[in-house]
Short mmCIF file of C-alpha atoms in Angstrom, two decimals:
data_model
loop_
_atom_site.label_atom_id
_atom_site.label_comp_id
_atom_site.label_asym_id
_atom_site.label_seq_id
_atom_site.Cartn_x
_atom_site.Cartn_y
_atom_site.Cartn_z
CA UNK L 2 71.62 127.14 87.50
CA UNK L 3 71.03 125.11 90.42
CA UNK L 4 72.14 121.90 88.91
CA UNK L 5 75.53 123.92 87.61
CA UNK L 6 76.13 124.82 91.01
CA UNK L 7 76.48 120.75 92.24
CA UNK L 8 78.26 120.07 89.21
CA UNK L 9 81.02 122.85 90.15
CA UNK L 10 81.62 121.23 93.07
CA UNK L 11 81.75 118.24 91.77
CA UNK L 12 84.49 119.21 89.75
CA UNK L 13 86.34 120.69 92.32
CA UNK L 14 86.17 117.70 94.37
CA UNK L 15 87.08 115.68 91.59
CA UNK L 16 90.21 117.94 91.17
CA UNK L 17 91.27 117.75 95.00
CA UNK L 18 91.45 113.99 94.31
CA UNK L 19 93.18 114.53 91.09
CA UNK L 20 95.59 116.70 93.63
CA UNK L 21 95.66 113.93 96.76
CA UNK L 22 96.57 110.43 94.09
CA UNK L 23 99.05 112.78 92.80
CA UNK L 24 100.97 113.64 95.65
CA UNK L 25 100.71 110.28 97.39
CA UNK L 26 102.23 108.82 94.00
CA UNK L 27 104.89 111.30 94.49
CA UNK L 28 105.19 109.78 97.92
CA UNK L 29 105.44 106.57 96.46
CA UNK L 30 107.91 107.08 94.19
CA UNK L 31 109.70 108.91 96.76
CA UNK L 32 109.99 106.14 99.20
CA UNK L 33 112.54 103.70 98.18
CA UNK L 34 115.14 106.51 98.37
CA UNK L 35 114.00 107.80 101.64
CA UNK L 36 114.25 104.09 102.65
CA UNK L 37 117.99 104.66 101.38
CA UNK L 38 118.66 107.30 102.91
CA UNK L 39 117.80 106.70 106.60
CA UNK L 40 119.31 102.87 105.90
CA UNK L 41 122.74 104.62 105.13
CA UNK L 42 121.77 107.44 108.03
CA UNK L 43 121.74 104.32 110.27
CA UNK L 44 124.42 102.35 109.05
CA UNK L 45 127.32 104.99 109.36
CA UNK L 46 125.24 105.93 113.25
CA UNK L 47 124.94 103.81 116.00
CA UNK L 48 122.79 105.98 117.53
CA UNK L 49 120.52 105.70 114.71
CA UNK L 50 120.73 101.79 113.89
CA UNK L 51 118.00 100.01 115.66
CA UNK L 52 117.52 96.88 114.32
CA UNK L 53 121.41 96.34 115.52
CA UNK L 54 122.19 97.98 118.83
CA UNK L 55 125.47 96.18 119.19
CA UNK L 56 127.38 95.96 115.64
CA UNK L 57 130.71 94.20 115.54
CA UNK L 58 132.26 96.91 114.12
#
């Protein structure tokens, strides 16, 4: 019984993993259109652009 025991937790550590690659692929596949969205955020806001302070515009 003892050596079920280790292997339960095993599993369950296994299956947090499982859990943590998933959501950081997510994340991943989430990023490019965050990107987007704060690039467009800071193109239509001064405020918000900081690689250009001073546009032309």
């Amino acid at each position: 019984m003892r050596f079920f025991g280790s292997l339960w937790i095993a599993i369950g550590n296994m299956k947090n993993l499982l859990i943590a690659i998933n959501y950081f692929a997510m994340w991943l596949e989430m990023k490019p259109m965050l990107d987007g969205m704060l690039l467009n955020l800071s193109s239509q806001s001064p405020l918000l652009d900081m690689e250009n302070p001073y546009p032309l515009k």
